[in-house]
Short mmCIF file of C-alpha atoms in Angstrom, two decimals:
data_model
loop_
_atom_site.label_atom_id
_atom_site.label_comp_id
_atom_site.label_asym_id
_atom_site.label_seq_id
_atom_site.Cartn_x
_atom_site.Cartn_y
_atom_site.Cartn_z
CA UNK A 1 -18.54 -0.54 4.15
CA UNK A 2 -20.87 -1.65 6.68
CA UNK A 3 -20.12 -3.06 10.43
CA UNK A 4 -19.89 -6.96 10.46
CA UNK A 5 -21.15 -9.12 12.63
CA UNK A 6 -19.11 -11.20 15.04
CA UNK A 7 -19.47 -14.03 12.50
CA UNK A 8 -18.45 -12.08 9.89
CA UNK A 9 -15.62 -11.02 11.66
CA UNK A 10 -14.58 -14.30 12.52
CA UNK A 11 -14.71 -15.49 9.02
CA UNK A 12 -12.07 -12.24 7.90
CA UNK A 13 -9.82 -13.90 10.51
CA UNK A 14 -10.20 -16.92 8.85
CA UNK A 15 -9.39 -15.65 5.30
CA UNK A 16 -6.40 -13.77 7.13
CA UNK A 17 -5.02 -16.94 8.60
CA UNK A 18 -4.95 -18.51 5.17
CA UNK A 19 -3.36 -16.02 3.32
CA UNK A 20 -0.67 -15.69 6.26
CA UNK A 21 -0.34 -19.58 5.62
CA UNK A 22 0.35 -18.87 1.78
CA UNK A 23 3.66 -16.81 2.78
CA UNK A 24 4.46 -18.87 5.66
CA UNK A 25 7.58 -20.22 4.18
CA UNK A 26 8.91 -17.06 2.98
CA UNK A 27 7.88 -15.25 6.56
CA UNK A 28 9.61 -18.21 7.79
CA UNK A 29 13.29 -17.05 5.72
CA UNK A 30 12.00 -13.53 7.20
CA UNK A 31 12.16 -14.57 10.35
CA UNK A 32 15.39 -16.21 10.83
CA UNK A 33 17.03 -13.26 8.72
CA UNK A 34 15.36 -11.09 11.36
CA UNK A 35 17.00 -13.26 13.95
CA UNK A 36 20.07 -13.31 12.64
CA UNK A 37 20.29 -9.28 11.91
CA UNK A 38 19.63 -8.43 15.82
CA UNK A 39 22.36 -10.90 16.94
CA UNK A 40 24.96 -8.98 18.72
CA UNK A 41 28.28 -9.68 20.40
CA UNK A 42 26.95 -7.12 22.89
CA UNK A 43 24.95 -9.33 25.41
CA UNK A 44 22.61 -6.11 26.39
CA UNK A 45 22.10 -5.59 22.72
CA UNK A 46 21.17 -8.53 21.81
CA UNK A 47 19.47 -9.64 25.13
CA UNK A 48 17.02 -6.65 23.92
CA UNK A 49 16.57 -6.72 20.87
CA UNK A 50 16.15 -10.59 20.88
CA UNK A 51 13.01 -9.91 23.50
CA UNK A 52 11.75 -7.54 21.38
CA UNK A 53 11.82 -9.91 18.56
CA UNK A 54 10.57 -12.57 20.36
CA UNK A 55 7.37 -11.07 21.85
CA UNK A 56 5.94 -11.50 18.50
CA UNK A 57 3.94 -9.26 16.23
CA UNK A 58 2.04 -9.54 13.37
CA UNK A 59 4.60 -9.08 10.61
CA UNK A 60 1.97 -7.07 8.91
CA UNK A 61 4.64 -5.05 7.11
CA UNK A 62 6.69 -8.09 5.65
CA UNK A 63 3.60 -9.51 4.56
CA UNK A 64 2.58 -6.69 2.53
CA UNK A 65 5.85 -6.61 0.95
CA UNK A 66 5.66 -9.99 0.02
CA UNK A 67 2.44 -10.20 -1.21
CA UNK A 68 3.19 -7.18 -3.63
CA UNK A 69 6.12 -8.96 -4.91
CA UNK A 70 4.33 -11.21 -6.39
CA UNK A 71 3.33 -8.41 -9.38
CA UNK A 72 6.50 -8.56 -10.59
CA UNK A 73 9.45 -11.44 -10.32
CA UNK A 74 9.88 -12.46 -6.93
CA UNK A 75 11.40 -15.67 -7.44
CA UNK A 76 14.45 -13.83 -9.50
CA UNK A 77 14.66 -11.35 -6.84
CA UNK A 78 14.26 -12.78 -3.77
CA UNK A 79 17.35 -11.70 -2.06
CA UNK A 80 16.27 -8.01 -2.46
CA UNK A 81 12.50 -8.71 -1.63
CA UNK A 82 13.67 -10.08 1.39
CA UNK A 83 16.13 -7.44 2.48
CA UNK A 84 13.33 -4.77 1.70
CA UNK A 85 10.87 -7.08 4.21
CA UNK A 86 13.67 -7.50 7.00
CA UNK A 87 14.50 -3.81 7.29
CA UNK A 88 10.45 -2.40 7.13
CA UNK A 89 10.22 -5.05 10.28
CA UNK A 90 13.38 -3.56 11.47
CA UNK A 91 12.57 -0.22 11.36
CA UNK A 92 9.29 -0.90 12.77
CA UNK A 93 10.85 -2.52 16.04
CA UNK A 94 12.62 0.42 16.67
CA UNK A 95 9.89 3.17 16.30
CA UNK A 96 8.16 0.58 18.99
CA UNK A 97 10.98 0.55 21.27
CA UNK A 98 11.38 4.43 21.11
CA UNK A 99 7.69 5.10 21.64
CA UNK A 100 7.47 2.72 24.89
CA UNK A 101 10.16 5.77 26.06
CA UNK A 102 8.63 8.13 25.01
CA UNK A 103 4.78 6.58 26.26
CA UNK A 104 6.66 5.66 29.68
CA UNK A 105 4.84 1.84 29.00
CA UNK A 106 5.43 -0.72 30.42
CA UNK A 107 3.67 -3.38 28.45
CA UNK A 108 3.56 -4.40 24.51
CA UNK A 109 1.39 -7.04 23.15
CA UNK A 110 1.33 -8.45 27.11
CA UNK A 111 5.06 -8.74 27.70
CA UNK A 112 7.52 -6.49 29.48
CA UNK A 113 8.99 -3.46 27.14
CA UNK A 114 12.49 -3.00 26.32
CA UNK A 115 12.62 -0.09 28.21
CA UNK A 116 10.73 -1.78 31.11
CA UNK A 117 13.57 -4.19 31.49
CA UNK A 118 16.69 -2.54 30.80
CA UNK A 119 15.60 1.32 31.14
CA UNK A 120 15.47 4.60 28.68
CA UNK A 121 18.91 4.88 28.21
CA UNK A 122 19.54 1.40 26.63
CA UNK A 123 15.98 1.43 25.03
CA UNK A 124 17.04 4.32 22.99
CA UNK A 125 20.31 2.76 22.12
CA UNK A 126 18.68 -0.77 20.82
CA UNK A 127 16.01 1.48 18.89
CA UNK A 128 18.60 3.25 16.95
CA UNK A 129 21.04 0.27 16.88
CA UNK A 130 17.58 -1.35 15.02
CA UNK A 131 17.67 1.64 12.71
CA UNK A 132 21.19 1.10 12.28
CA UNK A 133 20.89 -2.88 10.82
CA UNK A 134 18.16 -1.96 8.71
CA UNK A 135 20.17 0.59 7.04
CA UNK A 136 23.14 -1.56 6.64
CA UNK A 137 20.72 -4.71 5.18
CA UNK A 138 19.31 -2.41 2.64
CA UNK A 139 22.69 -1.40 1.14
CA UNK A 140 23.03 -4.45 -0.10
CA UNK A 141 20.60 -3.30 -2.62
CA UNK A 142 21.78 -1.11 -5.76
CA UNK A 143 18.32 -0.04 -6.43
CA UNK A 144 18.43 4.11 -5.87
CA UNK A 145 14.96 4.50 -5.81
CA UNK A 146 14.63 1.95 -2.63
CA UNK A 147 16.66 3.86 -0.87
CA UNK A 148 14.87 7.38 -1.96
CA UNK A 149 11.56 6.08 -0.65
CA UNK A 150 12.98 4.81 2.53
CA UNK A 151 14.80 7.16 3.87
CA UNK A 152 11.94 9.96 2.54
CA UNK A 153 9.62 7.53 4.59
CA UNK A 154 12.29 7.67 7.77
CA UNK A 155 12.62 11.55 7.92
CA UNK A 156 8.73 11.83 7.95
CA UNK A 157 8.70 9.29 10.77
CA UNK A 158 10.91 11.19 12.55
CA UNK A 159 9.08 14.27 12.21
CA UNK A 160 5.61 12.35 12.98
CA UNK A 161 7.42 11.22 16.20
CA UNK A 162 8.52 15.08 17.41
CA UNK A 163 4.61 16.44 16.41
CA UNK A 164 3.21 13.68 18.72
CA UNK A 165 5.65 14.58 21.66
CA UNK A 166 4.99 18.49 20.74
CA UNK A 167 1.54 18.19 20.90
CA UNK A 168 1.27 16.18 24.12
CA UNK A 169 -2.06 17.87 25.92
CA UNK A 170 -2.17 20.61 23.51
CA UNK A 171 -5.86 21.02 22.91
CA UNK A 172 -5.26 23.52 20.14
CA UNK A 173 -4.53 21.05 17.76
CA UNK A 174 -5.98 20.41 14.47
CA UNK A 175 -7.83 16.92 13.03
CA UNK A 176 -5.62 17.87 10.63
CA UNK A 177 -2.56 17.97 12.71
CA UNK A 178 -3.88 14.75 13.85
CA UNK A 179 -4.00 13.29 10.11
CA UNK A 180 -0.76 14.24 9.52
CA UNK A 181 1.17 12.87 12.34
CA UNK A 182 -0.42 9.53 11.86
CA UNK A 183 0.59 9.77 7.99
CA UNK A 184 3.75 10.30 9.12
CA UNK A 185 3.70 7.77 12.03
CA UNK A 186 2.36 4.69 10.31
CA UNK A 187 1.34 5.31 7.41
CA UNK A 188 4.15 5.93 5.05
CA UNK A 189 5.89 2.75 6.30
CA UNK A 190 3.23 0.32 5.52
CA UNK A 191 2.66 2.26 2.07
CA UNK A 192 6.98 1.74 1.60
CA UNK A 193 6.30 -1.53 2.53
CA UNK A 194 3.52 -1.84 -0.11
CA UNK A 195 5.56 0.35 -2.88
CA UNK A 196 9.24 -1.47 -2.39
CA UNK A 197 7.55 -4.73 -2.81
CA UNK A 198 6.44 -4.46 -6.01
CA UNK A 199 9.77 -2.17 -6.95
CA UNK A 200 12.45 -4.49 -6.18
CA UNK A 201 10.80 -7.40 -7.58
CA UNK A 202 10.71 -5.38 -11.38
CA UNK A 203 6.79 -4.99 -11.09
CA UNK A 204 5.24 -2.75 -13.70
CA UNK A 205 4.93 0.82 -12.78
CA UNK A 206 1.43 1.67 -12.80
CA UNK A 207 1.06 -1.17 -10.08
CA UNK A 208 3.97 0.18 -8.19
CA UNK A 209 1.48 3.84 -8.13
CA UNK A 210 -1.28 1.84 -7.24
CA UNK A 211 0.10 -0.36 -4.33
CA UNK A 212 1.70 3.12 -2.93
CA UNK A 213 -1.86 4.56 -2.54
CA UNK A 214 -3.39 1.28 -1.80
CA UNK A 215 -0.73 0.79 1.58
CA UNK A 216 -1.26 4.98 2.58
CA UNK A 217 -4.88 4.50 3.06
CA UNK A 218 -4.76 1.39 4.72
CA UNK A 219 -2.17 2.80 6.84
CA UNK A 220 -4.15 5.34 7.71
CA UNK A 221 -7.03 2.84 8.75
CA UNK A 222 -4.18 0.91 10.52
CA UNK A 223 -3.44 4.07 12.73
CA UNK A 224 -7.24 5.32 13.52
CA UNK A 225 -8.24 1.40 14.32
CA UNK A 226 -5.08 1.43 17.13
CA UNK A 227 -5.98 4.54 18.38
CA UNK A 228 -9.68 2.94 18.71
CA UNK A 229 -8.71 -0.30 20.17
CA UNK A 230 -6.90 1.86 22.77
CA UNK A 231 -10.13 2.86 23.94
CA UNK A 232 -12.86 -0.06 23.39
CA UNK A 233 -10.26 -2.91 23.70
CA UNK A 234 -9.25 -5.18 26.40
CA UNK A 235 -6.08 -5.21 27.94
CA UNK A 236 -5.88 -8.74 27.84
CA UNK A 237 -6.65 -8.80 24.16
CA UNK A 238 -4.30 -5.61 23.14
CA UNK A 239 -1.58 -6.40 25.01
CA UNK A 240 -1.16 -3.03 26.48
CA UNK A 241 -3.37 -0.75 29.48
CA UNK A 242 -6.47 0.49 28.11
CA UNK A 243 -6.64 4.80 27.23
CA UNK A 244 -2.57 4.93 27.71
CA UNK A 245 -2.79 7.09 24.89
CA UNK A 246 -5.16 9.84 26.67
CA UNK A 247 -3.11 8.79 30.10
CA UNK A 248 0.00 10.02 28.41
CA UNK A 249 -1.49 13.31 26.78
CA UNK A 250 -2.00 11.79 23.37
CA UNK A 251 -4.97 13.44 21.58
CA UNK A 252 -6.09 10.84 19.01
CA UNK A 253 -8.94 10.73 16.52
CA UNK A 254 -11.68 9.81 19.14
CA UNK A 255 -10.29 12.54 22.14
CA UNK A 256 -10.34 15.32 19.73
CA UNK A 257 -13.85 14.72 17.79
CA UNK A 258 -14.78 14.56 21.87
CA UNK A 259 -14.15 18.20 22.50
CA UNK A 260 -16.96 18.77 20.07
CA UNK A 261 -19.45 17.24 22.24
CA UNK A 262 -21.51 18.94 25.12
CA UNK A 263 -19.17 17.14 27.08
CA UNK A 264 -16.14 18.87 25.49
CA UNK A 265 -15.28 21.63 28.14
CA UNK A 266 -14.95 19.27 31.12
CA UNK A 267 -13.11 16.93 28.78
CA UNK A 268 -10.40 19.61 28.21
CA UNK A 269 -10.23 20.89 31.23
CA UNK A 270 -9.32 17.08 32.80
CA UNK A 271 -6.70 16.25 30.40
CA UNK A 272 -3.79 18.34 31.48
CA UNK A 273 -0.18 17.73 32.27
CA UNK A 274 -1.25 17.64 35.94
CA UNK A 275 -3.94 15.38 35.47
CA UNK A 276 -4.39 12.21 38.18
CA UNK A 277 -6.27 9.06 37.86
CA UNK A 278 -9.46 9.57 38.72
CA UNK A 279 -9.58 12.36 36.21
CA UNK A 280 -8.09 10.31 33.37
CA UNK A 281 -10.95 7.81 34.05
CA UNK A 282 -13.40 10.94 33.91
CA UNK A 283 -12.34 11.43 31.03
CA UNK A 284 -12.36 8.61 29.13
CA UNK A 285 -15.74 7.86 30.23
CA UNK A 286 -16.37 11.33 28.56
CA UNK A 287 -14.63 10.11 25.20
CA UNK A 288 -16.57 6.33 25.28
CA UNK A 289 -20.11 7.72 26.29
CA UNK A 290 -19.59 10.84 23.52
CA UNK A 291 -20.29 8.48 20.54
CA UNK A 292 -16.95 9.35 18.93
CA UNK A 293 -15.24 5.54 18.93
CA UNK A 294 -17.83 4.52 16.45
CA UNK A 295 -17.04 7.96 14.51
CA UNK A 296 -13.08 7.05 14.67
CA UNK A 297 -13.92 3.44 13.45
CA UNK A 298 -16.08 5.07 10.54
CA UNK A 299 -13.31 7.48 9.45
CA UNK A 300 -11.18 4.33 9.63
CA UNK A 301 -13.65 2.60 7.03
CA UNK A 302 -13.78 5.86 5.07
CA UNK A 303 -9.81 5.39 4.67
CA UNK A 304 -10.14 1.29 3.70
CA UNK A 305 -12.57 2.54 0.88
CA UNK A 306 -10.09 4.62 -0.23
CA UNK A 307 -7.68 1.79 -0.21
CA UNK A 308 -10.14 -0.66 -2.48
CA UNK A 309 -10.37 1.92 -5.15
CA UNK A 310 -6.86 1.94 -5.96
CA UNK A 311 -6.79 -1.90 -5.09
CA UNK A 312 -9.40 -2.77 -7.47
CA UNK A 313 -7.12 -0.96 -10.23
CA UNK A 314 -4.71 -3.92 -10.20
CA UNK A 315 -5.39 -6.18 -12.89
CA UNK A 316 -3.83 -9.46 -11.26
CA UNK A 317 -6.81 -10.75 -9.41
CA UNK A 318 -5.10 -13.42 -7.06
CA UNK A 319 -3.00 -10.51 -5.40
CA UNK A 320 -5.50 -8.21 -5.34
CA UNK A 321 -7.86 -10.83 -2.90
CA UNK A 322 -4.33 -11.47 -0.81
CA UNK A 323 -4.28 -7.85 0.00
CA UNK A 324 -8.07 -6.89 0.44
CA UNK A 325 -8.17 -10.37 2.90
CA UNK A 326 -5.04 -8.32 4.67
CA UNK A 327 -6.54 -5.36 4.67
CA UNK A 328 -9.84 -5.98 5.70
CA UNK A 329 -8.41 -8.09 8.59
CA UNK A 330 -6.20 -4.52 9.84
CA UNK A 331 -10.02 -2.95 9.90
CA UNK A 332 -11.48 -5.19 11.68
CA UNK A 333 -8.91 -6.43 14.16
CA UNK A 334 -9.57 -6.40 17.75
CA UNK A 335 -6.10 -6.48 19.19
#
């Protein structure tokens, strides 16, 4: 894969938009189920987790879920394809709302956080009360393997989330420490949200194999391209403060292919627990004069070629360009 040029980009925005307009009726019946799952007759509770909803998002997961529905029968199970969509969207709320703790932030996608407004304490307590309807929507489905590959999904989360808060400054870290935690963090969801697509609606097994890989290497691409928007985005564009990641003492793809560089020492020796502002801007001067953004991006692109080869396995062709549009459009995103 090669880097586009601004027109090029523009156009994969434009082929995203129209395949988002495809689903818009069924993200639509998403949307007020979502809605309608975070209502609460506790006010704080659903004060909350209405904001949270409200602020927007992509709905990248949903889609994905809906889009590999269509390799089986979606129309006969559309209950259960939308259940599946709600609670991936669910469950990805509340890993939000627990990392804006846990990242002390402020701001997501340029509106107040949960925690922001009504503190830790009750930020934790709408994350897992997210968790909570998510579970509970899902039971309503007597498929065993759905909730297998969820909850297998959920544990590795949960472990993703402890490695990142582990390995907060720790410059002894592996890339493939690194790897893993985002494969736990992100990745596994949006390839759930690929695989339980395509499962609920009765698709044919060897798809079901193929959309797994297909959403794990995208995933991955998702992850690496967030980690290098937090460093060569705008705040106005991302929706949250440029380098909070390095700010906070979280050592993603670009930081640690850094410490490589001549550069390397001083870079390790600013980012410490103790570290003030004027050496967190040192250092990501260091990181976004080293040459290792571009690197990150390329890794990401290494990932989305991953992602085509099991893509271009899938024999119905109209899918297939939905989710290459999709994914091409996480790869190239700027916010």
């Amino acid at each position: 894969m090669v880097v586009r040029s601004a027109k090029a980009r523009g156009l994969c925005l434009l082929e995203f938009v129209s395949v988002y307009s495809r689903y818009q009726s069924q993200l639509n019946k998403v949307e007020k189920r979502l809605q309608f799952e975070v209502a609460s007759v506790q006010q704080d509770i659903h004060s909350a987790a209405s904001t949270l909803l409200t602020a927007g998002g992509k709905r990248i997961r949903p889609l994905f879920t809906l889009i590999c529905s269509q390799l089986g029968k979606p129309h006969q199970y559309w209950d259960e394809i939308e259940r599946v969509a709600c609670a991936l969207e669910l469950i990805h709320m509340a890993t939000l709302v627990h990392d804006d703790v846990i990242d002390h932030a402020d701001l997501r996608r340029g509106s107040p956080t949960v925690r922001s407004r009504y503190g830790n304490l009750a930020a934790m307590y709408v994350g897992d009360y997210l968790f909570a309807k998510a579970i509970s929507l899902l039971s309503g489905i007597q498929n065993a393997r759905v909730h297998f590959e969820l909850s297998n999904a959920i544990v590795k989360l949960c472990k993703g989330e402890i490695e990142q808060i582990r390995d907060l400054f720790n410059w002894d870290q592996t890339l493939h420490n690194y790897l893993r935690r985002i494969e736990r963090k992100t990745a596994l969801l949006i390839s759930v949200s690929c695989s339980l697509g395509a499962i609920v609606s009765d698709a044919p097994e060897r798809d079901i194999y193929l959309l797994r890989k297909f959403g794990y290497w995208t995933g991955m691409a998702f992850q690496v391209i967030d980690d290098v928007l937090d460093f060569s985005g705008e705040q106005s564009t991302v929706g949250k403060p440029v380098a909070g990641d390095l700010r906070q003492g979280n050592l993603t793809l670009p930081t640690l292919l850094a410490r490589r560089k001549s550069d390397g020492k001083r870079l390790m020796k600013l980012v410490r627990p103790e570290m003030t502002a004027t050496d967190a801007d040192e250092a990501i001067d260091i990181v976004r004069q080293s040459g290792c953004i571009e690197e990150a991006r390329n890794f990401a692109k290494l990932c989305m070629e991953k992602a085509i080869v099991y893509l271009d396995q899938i024999t119905d062709l109209d899918s297939r360009n939905e989710l290459q549009i999709v994914a091409q459009f996480v790869n190239e995103r700027l916010f």
